[in-house]
Amino acid sequence: MRLRLTPREDSYYDLFADSANNLVTASRLLVEIIGDGSDREALAEKMRACEHAGDERTHAIMKRLNESFITPFDREDIYRLASNLDDVMDYMEAAADLIGLYQIGHLPKEVVRQVEVLERAAELTAEAMPRLRSMKNLNEYWIEINRLENQADQVYRRLLAKLFSGEYDTLTVMKMKEVIDQLEMAADAFEHVANTIESIAVKES
């Protein structure tokens, strides 16, 4: 294996930015998928393409990590950040896939709120990635992501209460709970991304 003696910092930053921008695309596809009357099959195919693109970026980061002798920040943090970003994508894609596979019709308005939180978290994450180069002006990012994750938790709990209220039949409850669980895990994963970035910034300060 050939090791690089100089860091290829730009490639890491660019790959992280690409991964985050891909999450924005995926979150906006989710917004469309949960809408009534949407072509969920076609949109789910686009989501799968996003997930594949995300995997390619993650693999590229890992490959670069294995080839680099010097890295812009700790190797374990690069690995963790890439993995966290990949987790977000996997959870969003899983939610989209389940909605189609289970042929879920109208979704509760709280699911719309869940997805809105994910879309905003994706946008904030994409906006924050270029600031990794300087490690400046990132505090507001991870504070806001934490606030959004708390919102997501509240929405998730309200959804659980609604699902188990007797309004839905048992099979529908089981199907929808799987979907909202994936969306909740995506919100958690966004917080993991923010926590990792905070850890990197603290180490580099």
PDB file of C-alpha atoms in Angstrom:
ATOM      1  CA  MET A   1       0.000   0.000   0.000  1.00  0.00           C
ATOM      2  CA  ARG A   2       1.357   3.410  -0.940  1.00  0.00           C
ATOM      3  CA  LEU A   3       1.153   5.963   1.878  1.00  0.00           C
ATOM      4  CA  ARG A   4       1.010   9.686   1.216  1.00  0.00           C
ATOM      5  CA  LEU A   5       3.569  11.738   3.131  1.00  0.00           C
ATOM      6  CA  THR A   6       1.581  14.953   2.828  1.00  0.00           C
ATOM      7  CA  PRO A   7      -2.050  15.503   3.797  1.00  0.00           C
ATOM      8  CA  ARG A   8      -4.712  15.756   1.138  1.00  0.00           C
ATOM      9  CA  GLU A   9      -6.864  17.954   3.334  1.00  0.00           C
ATOM     10  CA  ASP A  10      -8.994  19.375   0.552  1.00  0.00           C
ATOM     11  CA  SER A  11     -10.150  15.917  -0.492  1.00  0.00           C
ATOM     12  CA  TYR A  12     -11.395  15.085   3.013  1.00  0.00           C
ATOM     13  CA  TYR A  13     -13.244  18.374   3.362  1.00  0.00           C
ATOM     14  CA  ASP A  14     -14.746  18.087  -0.094  1.00  0.00           C
ATOM     15  CA  LEU A  15     -15.907  14.526   0.531  1.00  0.00           C
ATOM     16  CA  PHE A  16     -17.512  15.481   3.843  1.00  0.00           C
ATOM     17  CA  ALA A  17     -19.240  18.422   2.157  1.00  0.00           C
ATOM     18  CA  ASP A  18     -20.485  16.162  -0.637  1.00  0.00           C
ATOM     19  CA  SER A  19     -21.844  13.685   1.911  1.00  0.00           C
ATOM     20  CA  ALA A  20     -23.696  16.437   3.768  1.00  0.00           C
ATOM     21  CA  ASN A  21     -25.120  17.910   0.565  1.00  0.00           C
ATOM     22  CA  ASN A  22     -26.330  14.439  -0.366  1.00  0.00           C
ATOM     23  CA  LEU A  23     -28.260  14.362   2.919  1.00  0.00           C
ATOM     24  CA  VAL A  24     -30.005  17.593   1.944  1.00  0.00           C
ATOM     25  CA  THR A  25     -31.117  15.968  -1.308  1.00  0.00           C
ATOM     26  CA  ALA A  26     -32.314  12.879   0.576  1.00  0.00           C
ATOM     27  CA  SER A  27     -34.244  14.894   3.162  1.00  0.00           C
ATOM     28  CA  ARG A  28     -36.050  16.800   0.411  1.00  0.00           C
ATOM     29  CA  LEU A  29     -36.952  13.522  -1.269  1.00  0.00           C
ATOM     30  CA  LEU A  30     -38.431  12.399   2.062  1.00  0.00           C
ATOM     31  CA  VAL A  31     -40.560  15.544   2.144  1.00  0.00           C
ATOM     32  CA  GLU A  32     -41.963  14.561  -1.253  1.00  0.00           C
ATOM     33  CA  ILE A  33     -42.397  10.889  -0.355  1.00  0.00           C
ATOM     34  CA  ILE A  34     -44.592  11.578   2.676  1.00  0.00           C
ATOM     35  CA  GLY A  35     -46.870  13.879   0.673  1.00  0.00           C
ATOM     36  CA  ASP A  36     -50.274  12.546  -0.306  1.00  0.00           C
ATOM     37  CA  GLY A  37     -50.502  11.531  -3.949  1.00  0.00           C
ATOM     38  CA  SER A  38     -46.752  11.422  -4.548  1.00  0.00           C
ATOM     39  CA  ASP A  39     -45.149   8.851  -6.848  1.00  0.00           C
ATOM     40  CA  ARG A  40     -43.515   7.014  -3.993  1.00  0.00           C
ATOM     41  CA  GLU A  41     -42.027   4.258  -6.121  1.00  0.00           C
ATOM     42  CA  ALA A  42     -40.139   6.712  -8.330  1.00  0.00           C
ATOM     43  CA  LEU A  43     -39.076   8.815  -5.354  1.00  0.00           C
ATOM     44  CA  ALA A  44     -37.896   5.742  -3.441  1.00  0.00           C
ATOM     45  CA  GLU A  45     -35.718   4.860  -6.432  1.00  0.00           C
ATOM     46  CA  LYS A  46     -34.164   8.330  -6.281  1.00  0.00           C
ATOM     47  CA  MET A  47     -33.613   7.825  -2.557  1.00  0.00           C
ATOM     48  CA  ARG A  48     -31.827   4.544  -3.229  1.00  0.00           C
ATOM     49  CA  ALA A  49     -29.579   6.389  -5.679  1.00  0.00           C
ATOM     50  CA  CYS A  50     -28.802   8.915  -2.916  1.00  0.00           C
ATOM     51  CA  GLU A  51     -27.979   6.105  -0.516  1.00  0.00           C
ATOM     52  CA  HIS A  52     -25.658   4.560  -3.109  1.00  0.00           C
ATOM     53  CA  ALA A  53     -23.960   7.925  -3.685  1.00  0.00           C
ATOM     54  CA  GLY A  54     -23.542   8.303   0.068  1.00  0.00           C
ATOM     55  CA  ASP A  55     -21.913   4.872   0.299  1.00  0.00           C
ATOM     56  CA  GLU A  56     -19.497   5.806  -2.465  1.00  0.00           C
ATOM     57  CA  ARG A  57     -18.429   8.947  -0.615  1.00  0.00           C
ATOM     58  CA  THR A  58     -18.014   7.031   2.634  1.00  0.00           C
ATOM     59  CA  HIS A  59     -15.877   4.419   0.888  1.00  0.00           C
ATOM     60  CA  ALA A  60     -13.806   7.187  -0.718  1.00  0.00           C
ATOM     61  CA  ILE A  61     -13.141   8.732   2.707  1.00  0.00           C
ATOM     62  CA  MET A  62     -12.141   5.358   4.161  1.00  0.00           C
ATOM     63  CA  LYS A  63      -9.888   4.648   1.185  1.00  0.00           C
ATOM     64  CA  ARG A  64      -8.212   8.036   1.552  1.00  0.00           C
ATOM     65  CA  LEU A  65      -7.801   7.407   5.265  1.00  0.00           C
ATOM     66  CA  ASN A  66      -6.004   4.127   4.582  1.00  0.00           C
ATOM     67  CA  GLU A  67      -3.706   5.797   2.034  1.00  0.00           C
ATOM     68  CA  SER A  68      -2.864   8.929   4.018  1.00  0.00           C
ATOM     69  CA  PHE A  69       0.105   9.097   6.351  1.00  0.00           C
ATOM     70  CA  ILE A  70      -0.950  12.531   7.652  1.00  0.00           C
ATOM     71  CA  THR A  71      -4.573  13.596   8.145  1.00  0.00           C
ATOM     72  CA  PRO A  72      -6.119  17.034   8.818  1.00  0.00           C
ATOM     73  CA  PHE A  73      -7.417  15.828  12.206  1.00  0.00           C
ATOM     74  CA  ASP A  74      -7.495  12.602  14.207  1.00  0.00           C
ATOM     75  CA  ARG A  75      -8.009   9.483  12.126  1.00  0.00           C
ATOM     76  CA  GLU A  76     -10.610   8.133  14.551  1.00  0.00           C
ATOM     77  CA  ASP A  77     -12.604  11.366  14.203  1.00  0.00           C
ATOM     78  CA  ILE A  78     -12.494  11.177  10.410  1.00  0.00           C
ATOM     79  CA  TYR A  79     -13.761   7.601  10.604  1.00  0.00           C
ATOM     80  CA  ARG A  80     -16.460   8.527  13.118  1.00  0.00           C
ATOM     81  CA  LEU A  81     -17.695  11.536  11.155  1.00  0.00           C
ATOM     82  CA  ALA A  82     -17.882   9.560   7.912  1.00  0.00           C
ATOM     83  CA  SER A  83     -19.741   6.746   9.683  1.00  0.00           C
ATOM     84  CA  ASN A  84     -22.183   9.144  11.365  1.00  0.00           C
ATOM     85  CA  LEU A  85     -23.029  10.822   8.048  1.00  0.00           C
ATOM     86  CA  ASP A  86     -23.542   7.402   6.479  1.00  0.00           C
ATOM     87  CA  ASP A  87     -25.861   6.390   9.336  1.00  0.00           C
ATOM     88  CA  VAL A  88     -28.127   9.395   8.706  1.00  0.00           C
ATOM     89  CA  MET A  89     -28.455   8.431   5.062  1.00  0.00           C
ATOM     90  CA  ASP A  90     -29.172   4.791   5.875  1.00  0.00           C
ATOM     91  CA  TYR A  91     -31.962   5.662   8.313  1.00  0.00           C
ATOM     92  CA  MET A  92     -33.649   8.102   5.926  1.00  0.00           C
ATOM     93  CA  GLU A  93     -33.454   5.616   3.054  1.00  0.00           C
ATOM     94  CA  ALA A  94     -34.873   2.863   5.261  1.00  0.00           C
ATOM     95  CA  ALA A  95     -37.839   5.047   6.246  1.00  0.00           C
ATOM     96  CA  ALA A  96     -38.557   5.881   2.606  1.00  0.00           C
ATOM     97  CA  ASP A  97     -38.289   2.224   1.603  1.00  0.00           C
ATOM     98  CA  LEU A  98     -40.633   1.064   4.370  1.00  0.00           C
ATOM     99  CA  ILE A  99     -43.296   3.612   3.426  1.00  0.00           C
ATOM    100  CA  GLY A 100     -43.353   2.105  -0.056  1.00  0.00           C
ATOM    101  CA  LEU A 101     -43.015  -1.536   0.929  1.00  0.00           C
ATOM    102  CA  TYR A 102     -45.800  -1.298   3.498  1.00  0.00           C
ATOM    103  CA  GLN A 103     -47.959   0.746   1.112  1.00  0.00           C
ATOM    104  CA  ILE A 104     -48.755   3.202   3.860  1.00  0.00           C
ATOM    105  CA  GLY A 105     -51.348   5.710   2.750  1.00  0.00           C
ATOM    106  CA  HIS A 106     -51.904   8.955   4.599  1.00  0.00           C
ATOM    107  CA  LEU A 107     -49.315   9.645   7.289  1.00  0.00           C
ATOM    108  CA  PRO A 108     -50.064  11.582  10.506  1.00  0.00           C
ATOM    109  CA  LYS A 109     -49.122  15.267  10.465  1.00  0.00           C
ATOM    110  CA  GLU A 110     -46.522  14.562  13.149  1.00  0.00           C
ATOM    111  CA  VAL A 111     -44.546  12.512  10.597  1.00  0.00           C
ATOM    112  CA  VAL A 112     -44.440  15.632   8.428  1.00  0.00           C
ATOM    113  CA  ARG A 113     -42.970  17.463  11.411  1.00  0.00           C
ATOM    114  CA  GLN A 114     -40.396  14.702  11.901  1.00  0.00           C
ATOM    115  CA  VAL A 115     -39.258  15.047   8.294  1.00  0.00           C
ATOM    116  CA  GLU A 116     -39.202  18.849   8.504  1.00  0.00           C
ATOM    117  CA  VAL A 117     -36.799  18.561  11.438  1.00  0.00           C
ATOM    118  CA  LEU A 118     -34.583  16.214   9.400  1.00  0.00           C
ATOM    119  CA  GLU A 119     -34.607  18.577   6.436  1.00  0.00           C
ATOM    120  CA  ARG A 120     -33.519  21.497   8.615  1.00  0.00           C
ATOM    121  CA  ALA A 121     -30.828  19.395  10.297  1.00  0.00           C
ATOM    122  CA  ALA A 122     -29.514  18.365   6.879  1.00  0.00           C
ATOM    123  CA  GLU A 123     -29.356  21.971   5.716  1.00  0.00           C
ATOM    124  CA  LEU A 124     -27.508  23.083   8.865  1.00  0.00           C
ATOM    125  CA  THR A 125     -25.065  20.183   8.557  1.00  0.00           C
ATOM    126  CA  ALA A 126     -24.312  21.026   4.934  1.00  0.00           C
ATOM    127  CA  GLU A 127     -23.791  24.683   5.853  1.00  0.00           C
ATOM    128  CA  ALA A 128     -21.404  23.704   8.661  1.00  0.00           C
ATOM    129  CA  MET A 129     -19.137  21.388   6.660  1.00  0.00           C
ATOM    130  CA  PRO A 130     -17.111  24.110   4.871  1.00  0.00           C
ATOM    131  CA  ARG A 131     -16.290  25.595   8.288  1.00  0.00           C
ATOM    132  CA  LEU A 132     -14.387  22.422   9.227  1.00  0.00           C
ATOM    133  CA  ARG A 133     -11.392  23.900   7.389  1.00  0.00           C
ATOM    134  CA  SER A 134     -11.074  26.755   9.877  1.00  0.00           C
ATOM    135  CA  MET A 135     -12.908  25.171  12.842  1.00  0.00           C
ATOM    136  CA  LYS A 136     -14.545  28.550  13.413  1.00  0.00           C
ATOM    137  CA  ASN A 137     -18.170  29.620  13.892  1.00  0.00           C
ATOM    138  CA  LEU A 138     -19.404  26.097  14.568  1.00  0.00           C
ATOM    139  CA  ASN A 139     -20.909  26.596  18.047  1.00  0.00           C
ATOM    140  CA  GLU A 140     -24.303  27.703  16.801  1.00  0.00           C
ATOM    141  CA  TYR A 141     -24.444  24.688  14.504  1.00  0.00           C
ATOM    142  CA  TRP A 142     -24.168  22.000  17.164  1.00  0.00           C
ATOM    143  CA  ILE A 143     -26.356  23.940  19.601  1.00  0.00           C
ATOM    144  CA  GLU A 144     -29.134  24.198  17.004  1.00  0.00           C
ATOM    145  CA  ILE A 145     -28.793  20.534  16.016  1.00  0.00           C
ATOM    146  CA  ASN A 146     -29.173  19.591  19.675  1.00  0.00           C
ATOM    147  CA  ARG A 147     -32.301  21.744  19.907  1.00  0.00           C
ATOM    148  CA  LEU A 148     -33.734  20.127  16.771  1.00  0.00           C
ATOM    149  CA  GLU A 149     -33.014  16.653  18.115  1.00  0.00           C
ATOM    150  CA  ASN A 150     -34.930  17.534  21.292  1.00  0.00           C
ATOM    151  CA  GLN A 151     -37.818  18.666  19.109  1.00  0.00           C
ATOM    152  CA  ALA A 152     -37.639  15.400  17.197  1.00  0.00           C
ATOM    153  CA  ASP A 153     -37.838  13.465  20.478  1.00  0.00           C
ATOM    154  CA  GLN A 154     -40.968  15.367  21.491  1.00  0.00           C
ATOM    155  CA  VAL A 155     -42.616  14.754  18.116  1.00  0.00           C
ATOM    156  CA  TYR A 156     -41.690  11.075  18.288  1.00  0.00           C
ATOM    157  CA  ARG A 157     -43.265  10.684  21.723  1.00  0.00           C
ATOM    158  CA  ARG A 158     -46.464  12.387  20.524  1.00  0.00           C
ATOM    159  CA  LEU A 159     -46.528  10.032  17.554  1.00  0.00           C
ATOM    160  CA  LEU A 160     -46.192   6.997  19.784  1.00  0.00           C
ATOM    161  CA  ALA A 161     -49.077   8.226  21.924  1.00  0.00           C
ATOM    162  CA  LYS A 162     -51.184   8.731  18.797  1.00  0.00           C
ATOM    163  CA  LEU A 163     -50.335   5.299  17.380  1.00  0.00           C
ATOM    164  CA  PHE A 164     -51.289   3.541  20.610  1.00  0.00           C
ATOM    165  CA  SER A 165     -54.431   5.599  21.216  1.00  0.00           C
ATOM    166  CA  GLY A 166     -56.691   3.050  19.524  1.00  0.00           C
ATOM    167  CA  GLU A 167     -57.181   5.222  16.448  1.00  0.00           C
ATOM    168  CA  TYR A 168     -55.303   2.739  14.236  1.00  0.00           C
ATOM    169  CA  ASP A 169     -55.561  -1.004  13.759  1.00  0.00           C
ATOM    170  CA  THR A 170     -52.726  -3.178  15.035  1.00  0.00           C
ATOM    171  CA  LEU A 171     -51.135  -3.849  11.645  1.00  0.00           C
ATOM    172  CA  THR A 172     -51.056  -0.149  10.766  1.00  0.00           C
ATOM    173  CA  VAL A 173     -49.501   0.650  14.141  1.00  0.00           C
ATOM    174  CA  MET A 174     -46.735  -1.884  13.513  1.00  0.00           C
ATOM    175  CA  LYS A 175     -46.019  -0.533  10.039  1.00  0.00           C
ATOM    176  CA  MET A 176     -46.002   3.123  11.003  1.00  0.00           C
ATOM    177  CA  LYS A 177     -43.946   2.544  14.127  1.00  0.00           C
ATOM    178  CA  GLU A 178     -41.153   1.052  12.018  1.00  0.00           C
ATOM    179  CA  VAL A 179     -41.169   4.164   9.827  1.00  0.00           C
ATOM    180  CA  ILE A 180     -41.150   6.678  12.669  1.00  0.00           C
ATOM    181  CA  ASP A 181     -38.440   4.681  14.465  1.00  0.00           C
ATOM    182  CA  GLN A 182     -36.165   5.086  11.437  1.00  0.00           C
ATOM    183  CA  LEU A 183     -36.908   8.815  11.282  1.00  0.00           C
ATOM    184  CA  GLU A 184     -36.148   9.166  14.985  1.00  0.00           C
ATOM    185  CA  MET A 185     -32.854   7.327  14.534  1.00  0.00           C
ATOM    186  CA  ALA A 186     -31.985   9.688  11.675  1.00  0.00           C
ATOM    187  CA  ALA A 187     -32.514  12.660  14.006  1.00  0.00           C
ATOM    188  CA  ASP A 188     -30.294  10.984  16.612  1.00  0.00           C
ATOM    189  CA  ALA A 189     -27.640  10.359  13.962  1.00  0.00           C
ATOM    190  CA  PHE A 190     -27.634  14.048  12.993  1.00  0.00           C
ATOM    191  CA  GLU A 191     -26.876  14.824  16.637  1.00  0.00           C
ATOM    192  CA  HIS A 192     -24.036  12.290  16.552  1.00  0.00           C
ATOM    193  CA  VAL A 193     -22.602  14.138  13.541  1.00  0.00           C
ATOM    194  CA  ALA A 194     -22.797  17.425  15.452  1.00  0.00           C
ATOM    195  CA  ASN A 195     -21.246  15.882  18.565  1.00  0.00           C
ATOM    196  CA  THR A 196     -18.362  14.539  16.503  1.00  0.00           C
ATOM    197  CA  ILE A 197     -17.767  17.926  14.908  1.00  0.00           C
ATOM    198  CA  GLU A 198     -17.842  19.555  18.349  1.00  0.00           C
ATOM    199  CA  SER A 199     -15.271  17.038  19.583  1.00  0.00           C
ATOM    200  CA  ILE A 200     -13.024  17.733  16.585  1.00  0.00           C
ATOM    201  CA  ALA A 201     -13.316  21.497  17.067  1.00  0.00           C
ATOM    202  CA  VAL A 202     -12.441  21.237  20.769  1.00  0.00           C
ATOM    203  CA  LYS A 203      -9.362  19.124  20.000  1.00  0.00           C
ATOM    204  CA  GLU A 204      -8.204  21.502  17.269  1.00  0.00           C
ATOM    205  CA  SER A 205      -8.791  24.703  19.232  1.00  0.00           C
TER     206      SER A 205
END
